[in-house]
PDB file of C-alpha atoms in Angstrom:
ATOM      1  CA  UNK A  20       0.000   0.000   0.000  1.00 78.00           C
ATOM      2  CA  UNK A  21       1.511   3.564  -0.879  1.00 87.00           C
ATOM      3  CA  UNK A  22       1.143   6.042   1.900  1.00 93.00           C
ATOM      4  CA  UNK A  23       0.855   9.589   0.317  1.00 96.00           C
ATOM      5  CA  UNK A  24       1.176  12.874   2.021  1.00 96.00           C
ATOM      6  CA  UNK A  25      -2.427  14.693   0.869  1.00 96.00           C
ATOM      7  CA  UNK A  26      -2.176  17.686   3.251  1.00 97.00           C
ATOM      8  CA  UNK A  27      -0.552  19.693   6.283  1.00 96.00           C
ATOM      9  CA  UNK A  28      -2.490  22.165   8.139  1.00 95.00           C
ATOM     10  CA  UNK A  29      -1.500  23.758  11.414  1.00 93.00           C
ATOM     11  CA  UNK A  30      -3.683  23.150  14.403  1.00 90.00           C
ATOM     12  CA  UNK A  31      -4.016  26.885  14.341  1.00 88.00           C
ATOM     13  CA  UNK A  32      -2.369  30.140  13.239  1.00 85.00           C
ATOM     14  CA  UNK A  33       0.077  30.722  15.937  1.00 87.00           C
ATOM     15  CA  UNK A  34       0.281  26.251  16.732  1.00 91.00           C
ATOM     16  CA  UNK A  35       3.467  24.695  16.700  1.00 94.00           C
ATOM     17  CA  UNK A  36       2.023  21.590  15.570  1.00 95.00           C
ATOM     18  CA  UNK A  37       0.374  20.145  12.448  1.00 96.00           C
ATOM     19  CA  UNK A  38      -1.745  17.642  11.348  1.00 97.00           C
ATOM     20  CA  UNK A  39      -0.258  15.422   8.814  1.00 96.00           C
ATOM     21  CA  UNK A  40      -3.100  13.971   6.538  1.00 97.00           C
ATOM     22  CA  UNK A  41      -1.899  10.204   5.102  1.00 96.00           C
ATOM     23  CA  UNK A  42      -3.928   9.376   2.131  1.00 95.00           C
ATOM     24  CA  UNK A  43      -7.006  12.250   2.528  1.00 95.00           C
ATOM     25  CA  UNK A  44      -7.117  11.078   6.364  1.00 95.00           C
ATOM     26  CA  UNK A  45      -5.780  12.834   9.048  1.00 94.00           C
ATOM     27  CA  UNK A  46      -3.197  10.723  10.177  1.00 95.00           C
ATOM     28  CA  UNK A  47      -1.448  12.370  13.245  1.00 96.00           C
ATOM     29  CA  UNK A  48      -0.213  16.000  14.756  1.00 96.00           C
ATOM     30  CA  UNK A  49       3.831  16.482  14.733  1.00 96.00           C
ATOM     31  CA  UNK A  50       5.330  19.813  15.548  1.00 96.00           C
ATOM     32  CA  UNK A  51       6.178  21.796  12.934  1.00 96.00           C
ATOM     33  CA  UNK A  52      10.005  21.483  13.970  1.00 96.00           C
ATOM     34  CA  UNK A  53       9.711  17.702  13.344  1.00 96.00           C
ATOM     35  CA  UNK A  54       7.554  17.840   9.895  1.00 96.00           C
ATOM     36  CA  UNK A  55      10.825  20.030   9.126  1.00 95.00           C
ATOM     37  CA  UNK A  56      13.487  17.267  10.340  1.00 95.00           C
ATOM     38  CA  UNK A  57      11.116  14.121   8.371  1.00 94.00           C
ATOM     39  CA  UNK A  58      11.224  16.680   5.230  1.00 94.00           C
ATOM     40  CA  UNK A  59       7.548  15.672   4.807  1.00 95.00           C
ATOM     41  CA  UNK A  60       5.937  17.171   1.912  1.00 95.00           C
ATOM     42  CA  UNK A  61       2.647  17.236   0.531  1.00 96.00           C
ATOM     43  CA  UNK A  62       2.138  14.634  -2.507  1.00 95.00           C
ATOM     44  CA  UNK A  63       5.312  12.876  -1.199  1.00 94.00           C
ATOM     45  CA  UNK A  64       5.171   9.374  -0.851  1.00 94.00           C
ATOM     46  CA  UNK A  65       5.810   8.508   2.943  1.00 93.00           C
ATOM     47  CA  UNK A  66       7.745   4.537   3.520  1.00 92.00           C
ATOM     48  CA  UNK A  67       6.478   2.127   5.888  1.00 93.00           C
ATOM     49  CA  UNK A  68      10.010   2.667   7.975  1.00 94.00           C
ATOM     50  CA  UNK A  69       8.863   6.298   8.549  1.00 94.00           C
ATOM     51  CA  UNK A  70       5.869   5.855   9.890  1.00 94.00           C
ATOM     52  CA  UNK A  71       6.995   2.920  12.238  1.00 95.00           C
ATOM     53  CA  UNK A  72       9.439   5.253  13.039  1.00 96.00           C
ATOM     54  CA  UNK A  73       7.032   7.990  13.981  1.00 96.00           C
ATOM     55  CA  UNK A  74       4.515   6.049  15.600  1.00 96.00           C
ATOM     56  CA  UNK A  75       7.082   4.232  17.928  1.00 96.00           C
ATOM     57  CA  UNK A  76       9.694   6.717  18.281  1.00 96.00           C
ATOM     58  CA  UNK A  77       7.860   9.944  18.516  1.00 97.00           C
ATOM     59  CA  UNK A  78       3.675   8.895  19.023  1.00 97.00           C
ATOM     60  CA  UNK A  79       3.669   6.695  21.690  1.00 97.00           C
ATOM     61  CA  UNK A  80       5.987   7.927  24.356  1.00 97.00           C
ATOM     62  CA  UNK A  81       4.818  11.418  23.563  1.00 97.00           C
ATOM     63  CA  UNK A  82       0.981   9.674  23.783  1.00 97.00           C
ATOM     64  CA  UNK A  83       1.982   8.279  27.268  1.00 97.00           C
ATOM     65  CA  UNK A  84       3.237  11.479  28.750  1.00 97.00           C
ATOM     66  CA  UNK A  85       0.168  13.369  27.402  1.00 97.00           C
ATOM     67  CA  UNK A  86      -2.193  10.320  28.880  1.00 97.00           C
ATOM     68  CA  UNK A  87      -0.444  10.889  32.500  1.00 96.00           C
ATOM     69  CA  UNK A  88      -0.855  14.409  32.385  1.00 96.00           C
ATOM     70  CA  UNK A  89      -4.666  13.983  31.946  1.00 96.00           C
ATOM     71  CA  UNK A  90      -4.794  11.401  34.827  1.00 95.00           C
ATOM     72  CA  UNK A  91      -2.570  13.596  37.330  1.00 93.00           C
ATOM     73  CA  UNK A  92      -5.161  16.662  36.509  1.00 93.00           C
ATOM     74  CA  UNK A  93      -8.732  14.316  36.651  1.00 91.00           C
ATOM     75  CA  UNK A  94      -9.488  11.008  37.696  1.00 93.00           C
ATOM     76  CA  UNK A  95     -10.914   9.342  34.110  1.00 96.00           C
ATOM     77  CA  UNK A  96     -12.431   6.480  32.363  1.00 97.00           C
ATOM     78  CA  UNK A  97     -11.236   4.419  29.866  1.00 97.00           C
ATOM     79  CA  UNK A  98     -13.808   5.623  27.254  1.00 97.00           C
ATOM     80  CA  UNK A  99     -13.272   9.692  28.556  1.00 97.00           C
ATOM     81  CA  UNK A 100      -9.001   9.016  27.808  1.00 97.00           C
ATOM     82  CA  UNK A 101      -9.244   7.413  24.373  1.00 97.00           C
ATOM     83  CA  UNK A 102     -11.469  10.227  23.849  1.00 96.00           C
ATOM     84  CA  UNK A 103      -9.037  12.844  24.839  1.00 96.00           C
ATOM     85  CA  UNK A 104      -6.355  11.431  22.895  1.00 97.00           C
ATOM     86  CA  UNK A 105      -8.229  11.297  19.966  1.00 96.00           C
ATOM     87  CA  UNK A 106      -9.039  14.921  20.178  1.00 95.00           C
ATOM     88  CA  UNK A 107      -5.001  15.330  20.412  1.00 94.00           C
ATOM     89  CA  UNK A 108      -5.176  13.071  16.921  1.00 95.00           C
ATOM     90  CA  UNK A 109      -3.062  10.198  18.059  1.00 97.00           C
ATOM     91  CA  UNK A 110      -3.939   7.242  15.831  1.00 96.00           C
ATOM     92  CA  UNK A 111      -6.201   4.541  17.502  1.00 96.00           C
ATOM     93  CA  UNK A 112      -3.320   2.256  17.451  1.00 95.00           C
ATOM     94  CA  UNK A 113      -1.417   4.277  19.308  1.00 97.00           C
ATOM     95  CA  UNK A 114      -3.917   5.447  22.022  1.00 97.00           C
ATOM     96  CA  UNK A 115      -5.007   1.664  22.387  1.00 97.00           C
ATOM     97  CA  UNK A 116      -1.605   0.597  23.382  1.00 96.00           C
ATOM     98  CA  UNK A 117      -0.944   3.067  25.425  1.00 97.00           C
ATOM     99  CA  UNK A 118      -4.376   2.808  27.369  1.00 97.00           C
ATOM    100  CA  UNK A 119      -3.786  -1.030  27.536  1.00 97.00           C
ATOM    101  CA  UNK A 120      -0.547  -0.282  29.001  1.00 97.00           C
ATOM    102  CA  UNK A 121      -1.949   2.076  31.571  1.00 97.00           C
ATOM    103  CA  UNK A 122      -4.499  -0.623  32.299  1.00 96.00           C
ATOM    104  CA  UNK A 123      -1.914  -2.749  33.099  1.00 96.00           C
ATOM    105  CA  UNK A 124       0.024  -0.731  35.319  1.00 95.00           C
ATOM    106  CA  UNK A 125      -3.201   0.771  37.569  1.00 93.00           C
ATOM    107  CA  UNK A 126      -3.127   4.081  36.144  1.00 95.00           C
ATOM    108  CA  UNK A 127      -6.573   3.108  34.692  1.00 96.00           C
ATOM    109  CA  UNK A 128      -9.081   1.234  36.632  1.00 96.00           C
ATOM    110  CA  UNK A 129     -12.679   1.749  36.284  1.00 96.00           C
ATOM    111  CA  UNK A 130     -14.003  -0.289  38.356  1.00 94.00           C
ATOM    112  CA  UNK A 131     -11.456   2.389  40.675  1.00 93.00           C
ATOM    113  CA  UNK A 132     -13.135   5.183  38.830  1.00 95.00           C
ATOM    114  CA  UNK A 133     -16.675   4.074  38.884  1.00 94.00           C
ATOM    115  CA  UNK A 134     -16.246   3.119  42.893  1.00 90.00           C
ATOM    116  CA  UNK A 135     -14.893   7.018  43.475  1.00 89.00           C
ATOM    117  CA  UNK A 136     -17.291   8.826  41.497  1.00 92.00           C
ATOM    118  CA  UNK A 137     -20.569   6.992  42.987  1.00 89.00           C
ATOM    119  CA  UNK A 138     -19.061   7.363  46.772  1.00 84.00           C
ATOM    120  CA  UNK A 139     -18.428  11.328  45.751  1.00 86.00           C
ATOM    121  CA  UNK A 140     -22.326  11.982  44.461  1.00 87.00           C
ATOM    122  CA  UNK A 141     -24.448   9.589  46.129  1.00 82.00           C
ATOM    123  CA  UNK A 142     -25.155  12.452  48.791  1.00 79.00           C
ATOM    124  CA  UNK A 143     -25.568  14.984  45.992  1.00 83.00           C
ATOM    125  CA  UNK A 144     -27.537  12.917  43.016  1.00 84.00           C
ATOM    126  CA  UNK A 145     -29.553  10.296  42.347  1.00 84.00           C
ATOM    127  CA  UNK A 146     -29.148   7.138  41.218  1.00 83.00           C
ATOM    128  CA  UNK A 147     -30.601   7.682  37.405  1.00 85.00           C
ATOM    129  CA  UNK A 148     -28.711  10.537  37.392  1.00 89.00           C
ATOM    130  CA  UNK A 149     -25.051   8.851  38.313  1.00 91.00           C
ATOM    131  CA  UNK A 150     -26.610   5.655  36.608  1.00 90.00           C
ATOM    132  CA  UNK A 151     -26.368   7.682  33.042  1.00 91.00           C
ATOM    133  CA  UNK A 152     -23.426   9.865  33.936  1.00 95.00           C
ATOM    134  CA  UNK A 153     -21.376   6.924  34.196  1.00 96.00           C
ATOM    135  CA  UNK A 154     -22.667   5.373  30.688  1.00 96.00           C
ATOM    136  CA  UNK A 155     -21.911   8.180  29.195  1.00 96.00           C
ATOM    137  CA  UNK A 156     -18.543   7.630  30.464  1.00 96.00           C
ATOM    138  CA  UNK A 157     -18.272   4.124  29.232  1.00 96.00           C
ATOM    139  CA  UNK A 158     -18.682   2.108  32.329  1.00 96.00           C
ATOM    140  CA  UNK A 159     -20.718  -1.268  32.042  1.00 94.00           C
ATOM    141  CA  UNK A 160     -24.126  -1.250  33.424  1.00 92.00           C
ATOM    142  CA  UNK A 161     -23.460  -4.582  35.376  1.00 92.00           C
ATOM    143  CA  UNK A 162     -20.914  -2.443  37.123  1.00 93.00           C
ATOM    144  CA  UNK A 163     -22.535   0.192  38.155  1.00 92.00           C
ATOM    145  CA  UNK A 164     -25.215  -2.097  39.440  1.00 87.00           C
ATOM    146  CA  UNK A 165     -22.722  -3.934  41.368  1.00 88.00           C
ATOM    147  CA  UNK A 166     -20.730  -0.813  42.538  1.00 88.00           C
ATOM    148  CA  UNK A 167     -24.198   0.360  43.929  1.00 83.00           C
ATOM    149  CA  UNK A 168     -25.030  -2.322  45.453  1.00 78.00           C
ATOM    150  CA  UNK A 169     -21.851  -2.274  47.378  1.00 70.00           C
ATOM    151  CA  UNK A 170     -21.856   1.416  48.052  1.00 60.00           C
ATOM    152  CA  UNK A 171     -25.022   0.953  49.700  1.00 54.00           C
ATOM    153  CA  UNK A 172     -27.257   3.746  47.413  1.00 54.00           C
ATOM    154  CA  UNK A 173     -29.135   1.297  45.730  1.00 55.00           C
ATOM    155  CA  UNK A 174     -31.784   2.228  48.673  1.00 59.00           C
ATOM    156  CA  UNK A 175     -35.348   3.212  48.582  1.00 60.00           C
ATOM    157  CA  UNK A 176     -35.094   5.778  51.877  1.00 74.00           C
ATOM    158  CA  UNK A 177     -31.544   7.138  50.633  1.00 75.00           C
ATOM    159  CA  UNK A 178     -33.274   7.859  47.224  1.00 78.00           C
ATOM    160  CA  UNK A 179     -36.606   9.441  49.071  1.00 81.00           C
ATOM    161  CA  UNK A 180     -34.565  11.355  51.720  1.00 82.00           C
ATOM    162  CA  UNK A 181     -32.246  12.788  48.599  1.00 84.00           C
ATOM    163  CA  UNK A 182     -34.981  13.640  47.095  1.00 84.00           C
ATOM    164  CA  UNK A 183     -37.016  15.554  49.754  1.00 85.00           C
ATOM    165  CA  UNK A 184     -33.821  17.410  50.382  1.00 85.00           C
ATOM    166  CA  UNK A 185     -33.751  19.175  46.891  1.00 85.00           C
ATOM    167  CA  UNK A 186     -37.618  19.524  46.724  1.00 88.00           C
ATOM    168  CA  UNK A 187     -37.283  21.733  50.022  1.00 86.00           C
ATOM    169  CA  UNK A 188     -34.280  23.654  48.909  1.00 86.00           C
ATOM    170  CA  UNK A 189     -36.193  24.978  45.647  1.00 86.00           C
ATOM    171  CA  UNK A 190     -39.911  24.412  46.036  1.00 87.00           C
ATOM    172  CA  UNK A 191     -42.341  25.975  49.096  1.00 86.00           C
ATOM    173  CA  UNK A 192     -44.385  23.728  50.767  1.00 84.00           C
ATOM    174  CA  UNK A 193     -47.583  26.187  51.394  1.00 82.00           C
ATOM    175  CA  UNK A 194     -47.921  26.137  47.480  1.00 82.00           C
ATOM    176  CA  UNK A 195     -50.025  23.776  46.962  1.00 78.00           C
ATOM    177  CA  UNK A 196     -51.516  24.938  43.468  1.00 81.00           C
ATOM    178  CA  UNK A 197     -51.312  22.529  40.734  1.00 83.00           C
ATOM    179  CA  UNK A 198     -49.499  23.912  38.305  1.00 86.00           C
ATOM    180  CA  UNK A 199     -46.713  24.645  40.942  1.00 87.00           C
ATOM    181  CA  UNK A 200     -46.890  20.318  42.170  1.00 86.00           C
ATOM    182  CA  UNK A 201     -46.570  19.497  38.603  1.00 85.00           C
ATOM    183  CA  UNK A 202     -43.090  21.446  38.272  1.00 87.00           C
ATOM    184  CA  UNK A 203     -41.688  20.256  41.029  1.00 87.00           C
ATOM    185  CA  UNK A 204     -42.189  16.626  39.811  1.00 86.00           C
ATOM    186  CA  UNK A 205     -40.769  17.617  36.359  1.00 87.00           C
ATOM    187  CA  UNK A 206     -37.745  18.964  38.370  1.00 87.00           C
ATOM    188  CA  UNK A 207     -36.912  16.155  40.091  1.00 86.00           C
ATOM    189  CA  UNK A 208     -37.893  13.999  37.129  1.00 83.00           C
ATOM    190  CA  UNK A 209     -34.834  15.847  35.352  1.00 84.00           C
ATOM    191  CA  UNK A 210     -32.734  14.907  38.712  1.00 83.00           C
ATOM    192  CA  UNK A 211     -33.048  10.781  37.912  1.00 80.00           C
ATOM    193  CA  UNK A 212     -35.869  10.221  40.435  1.00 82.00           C
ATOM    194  CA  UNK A 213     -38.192   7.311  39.535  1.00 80.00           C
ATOM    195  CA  UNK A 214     -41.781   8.110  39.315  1.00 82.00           C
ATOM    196  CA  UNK A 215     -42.428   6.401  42.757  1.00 82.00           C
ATOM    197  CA  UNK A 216     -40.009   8.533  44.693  1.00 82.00           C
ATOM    198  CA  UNK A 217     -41.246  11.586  42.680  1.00 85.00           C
ATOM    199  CA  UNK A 218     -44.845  10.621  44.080  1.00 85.00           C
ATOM    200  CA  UNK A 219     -44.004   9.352  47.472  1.00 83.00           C
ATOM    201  CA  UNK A 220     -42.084  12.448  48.059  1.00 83.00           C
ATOM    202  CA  UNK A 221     -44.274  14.988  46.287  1.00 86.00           C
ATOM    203  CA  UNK A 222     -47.381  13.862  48.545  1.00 84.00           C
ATOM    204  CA  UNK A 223     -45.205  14.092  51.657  1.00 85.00           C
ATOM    205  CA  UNK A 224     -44.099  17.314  51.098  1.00 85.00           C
ATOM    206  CA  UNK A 225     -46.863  19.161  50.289  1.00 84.00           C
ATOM    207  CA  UNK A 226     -49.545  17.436  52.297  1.00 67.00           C
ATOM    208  CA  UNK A 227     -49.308  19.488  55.189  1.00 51.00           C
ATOM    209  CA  UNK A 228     -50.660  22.568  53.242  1.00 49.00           C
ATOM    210  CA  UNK A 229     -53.282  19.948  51.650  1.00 45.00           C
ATOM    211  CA  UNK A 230     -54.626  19.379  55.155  1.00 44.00           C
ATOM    212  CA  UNK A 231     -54.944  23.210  56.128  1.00 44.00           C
ATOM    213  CA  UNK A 232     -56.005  24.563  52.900  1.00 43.00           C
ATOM    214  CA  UNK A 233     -59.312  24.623  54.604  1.00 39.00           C
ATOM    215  CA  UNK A 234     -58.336  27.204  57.293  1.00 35.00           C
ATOM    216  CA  UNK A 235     -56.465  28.991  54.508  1.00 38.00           C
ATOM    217  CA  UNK A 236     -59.540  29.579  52.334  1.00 39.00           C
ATOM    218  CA  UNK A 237     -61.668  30.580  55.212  1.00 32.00           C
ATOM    219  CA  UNK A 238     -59.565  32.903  56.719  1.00 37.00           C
ATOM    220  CA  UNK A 239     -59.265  35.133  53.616  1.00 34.00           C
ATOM    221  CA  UNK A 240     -62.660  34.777  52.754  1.00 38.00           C
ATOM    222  CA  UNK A 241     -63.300  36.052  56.005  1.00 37.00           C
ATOM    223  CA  UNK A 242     -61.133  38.726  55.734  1.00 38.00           C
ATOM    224  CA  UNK A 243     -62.525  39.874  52.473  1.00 40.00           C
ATOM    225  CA  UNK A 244     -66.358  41.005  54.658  1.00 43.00           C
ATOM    226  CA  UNK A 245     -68.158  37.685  52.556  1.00 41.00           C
ATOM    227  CA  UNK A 246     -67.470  33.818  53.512  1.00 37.00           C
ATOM    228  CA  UNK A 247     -68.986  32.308  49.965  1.00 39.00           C
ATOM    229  CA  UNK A 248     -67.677  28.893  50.783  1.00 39.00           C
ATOM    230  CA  UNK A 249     -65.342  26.715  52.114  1.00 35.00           C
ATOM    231  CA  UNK A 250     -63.183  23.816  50.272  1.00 39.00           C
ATOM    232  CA  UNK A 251     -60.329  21.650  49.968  1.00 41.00           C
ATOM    233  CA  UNK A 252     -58.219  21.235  46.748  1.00 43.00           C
TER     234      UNK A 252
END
């Protein structure tokens, strides 16, 4: 297979880098100083040897370094590093081996990761809510079951008392109109609350102004010089 130089383009005006397109692809970043050294062209044909050589001898420890970097700054998963690294345009094969090597040497662990993050916001979110942060991060489902279940959230009363918590902080319980009940279970629908909790806590939490709604009603009627009537929502 020939391996053609289609294109260089600097990361930006003032980069030091480029991007090195291999056959209309974008192949990799080098600095500038380096596309220089290579004497990389664009239409030149590019040998196998050179690209081994830049792959092994220039990628992948400079792929490694970059990967710690990101790990000393933020805990992350597998999925969130091979998608940093890929924003930095190392080649998958290069990213892969140097994410199986920090595998291998406990740099990356997420089972580690998933443990942290769920201990860090089960006081602070709900389960759905960590539940789909940590898909989106590319942990397993089974694992974040698991993880749960050893963490001790997966609980009915955590998940209520959670959720009573941030329905007090934003919501007043002597509004008991309609309109106002039915936002508060959209916001805590958006927080990862299942439907149950949303109910069981929404009844709660507003049913002492349910039960004096009565003495409410009256008292400004009264107040106004004409009682009409007298009722309950």
């Amino acid at each position: 297979m020939n391996y053609i130089v289609t294109d260089i383009k600097k990361k930006s005006e003032k980069s030091r880098s480029s991007i090195v397109f291999i056959n209309y692809e974008d192949a990799f970043a080098l600095y500038n100083s380096e596309i220089a050294e290579l004497g990389l062209e664009i239409d030149d044909e590019i040998s196998e040897e050179t690209l081994e050589h830049i792959y092994k001898e220039i990628l992948e420890p400079r792929c490694y370094k970059r990967a710690l970097n990101i790990i000393i700054r933020k805990s992350v998963s597998t999925f969130e590093m091979k998608q940093k690294l890929s924003k930095d345009y190392y080649p998958e094969v290069i990213s892969d081996a140097v994410i199986e090597k920090l595998i291998k040497e406990r740099f990356l662990n997420d089972e580690r990761f998933a443990e942290s993050y769920i201990s860090y916001y089960a006081q602070t979110k709900s389960m759905g809510i960590i539940k789909r942060e940590l898909a989106q991060k590319g942990i397993k489902e089974d694992l974040i079951e698991r993880l749960m279940e050893d963490e001790c959230v997966v609980d009915a009363d955590h998940e209520y008392n959670l959720c009573m918590k941030m329905l007090s902080k934003k919501y007043d319980k002597s509004n008991g109109e309609y309109a106002y009940i039915q936002k508060a279970k959209q916001f805590l629908y958006r927080k990862g609350f299942s439907f149950d909790v949303i109910n069981r806590c929404v009844s709660d939490f507003f049913e002492e102004q349910s039960d004096n709604s009565c003495i409410c009603r009256l008292h400004i009627a009264y107040l106004s010089g004409s009682i009409i009537s007298m009722y309950c929502d």
